[in-house]
Structures are given as structure tokens and as C-alpha cells.
Amino acid sequence: TRINQGRDYQLYQREKSAQFRAMLRASSDRLHTWRMLYCGGAKPVSDALTAISKDLGISFRKESFAW
């Protein structure tokens, strides 16, 4: 069903994200040179990037032009 496909996709994305984070941690000698910038107002995106930046020790800044 469509709901199961959505859940399967979410599980797939989480697994890929975990693998990607593990790879980044393994190359931590270069990680200190990385920066992230998000320009937008989507709270879920901002929250995810905040968590990733804390997890990996990458500097993160966000901006929003929603006046």
C-alpha cells in the first residue's frame, strides 16, 4: 500500500543517512573544514540540519527572509 511504501522509504532514508554519517565520521580529519548554511524557513529542515551539525561537529548557520 501507499502508506507502507512511505514507511519503507523513510526506513531506507534513515539507513542511508546513518551510513553517510558513519562515512563522514571516518573522515573526520577533513570534517573541520566543512560549513553548512540553510536559507529557508522550513522548521523540519532546520531541525534536521541542526542535529546533523551537532552530531558531526560541523558549523551550521541558518537565515530566513520571511519578514
Coordinates of C-alpha atoms in Angstrom, one line a residue:
T1 CA 0.0 0.0 0.0
R2 CA 1.0 3.6 -0.3
I3 CA 1.4 4.0 3.5
N4 CA 3.8 1.0 3.6
Q5 CA 5.8 2.4 0.7
G6 CA 6.2 5.7 2.6
R7 CA 7.4 3.9 5.7
D8 CA 9.8 1.7 3.7
Y9 CA 11.1 4.8 2.0
Q10 CA 11.6 6.5 5.4
L11 CA 13.5 3.5 6.8
Y12 CA 15.6 3.4 3.6
Q13 CA 16.4 7.1 4.0
R14 CA 17.3 6.7 7.7
E15 CA 19.7 3.8 6.9
K16 CA 21.3 5.8 4.1
S17 CA 21.7 8.8 6.4
A18 CA 23.3 6.6 9.1
Q19 CA 25.7 5.1 6.5
F20 CA 26.6 8.6 5.3
R21 CA 27.2 9.9 8.8
A22 CA 29.4 6.9 9.6
M23 CA 31.4 7.6 6.5
L24 CA 31.8 11.3 7.4
R25 CA 32.9 10.4 10.9
A26 CA 35.5 8.1 9.5
S27 CA 37.0 11.0 7.5
S28 CA 36.8 13.4 10.5
D29 CA 40.3 14.9 9.6
R30 CA 38.6 16.9 6.8
L31 CA 35.3 17.5 8.6
H32 CA 36.6 20.5 10.5
T33 CA 36.8 22.4 7.1
W34 CA 33.1 21.9 6.4
R35 CA 30.3 24.5 6.9
M36 CA 26.5 24.3 6.4
L37 CA 24.2 27.2 5.5
Y38 CA 20.5 26.9 5.1
C39 CA 18.4 29.8 3.8
G40 CA 14.8 29.0 4.3
G41 CA 12.0 28.7 6.8
A42 CA 11.1 25.1 7.0
K43 CA 11.5 24.0 10.6
P44 CA 11.9 20.3 9.9
V45 CA 14.8 21.0 7.6
S46 CA 16.4 23.4 10.1
D47 CA 15.9 20.9 12.9
A48 CA 17.5 18.1 10.9
L49 CA 20.5 20.2 9.9
T50 CA 20.9 21.4 13.5
A51 CA 21.0 17.8 14.7
I52 CA 23.4 16.7 11.9
S53 CA 25.7 19.6 12.6
K54 CA 25.9 18.8 16.3
D55 CA 26.3 15.1 15.6
L56 CA 29.2 15.7 13.2
G57 CA 30.7 18.8 14.7
I58 CA 30.1 20.9 11.6
S59 CA 29.4 24.6 11.9
F60 CA 25.8 25.5 10.9
R61 CA 24.1 28.8 10.2
K62 CA 20.6 29.5 9.1
E63 CA 18.9 32.5 7.6
S64 CA 15.3 33.3 6.7
F65 CA 13.9 36.0 4.6
A66 CA 10.3 35.5 5.9
W67 CA 9.6 39.1 7.1

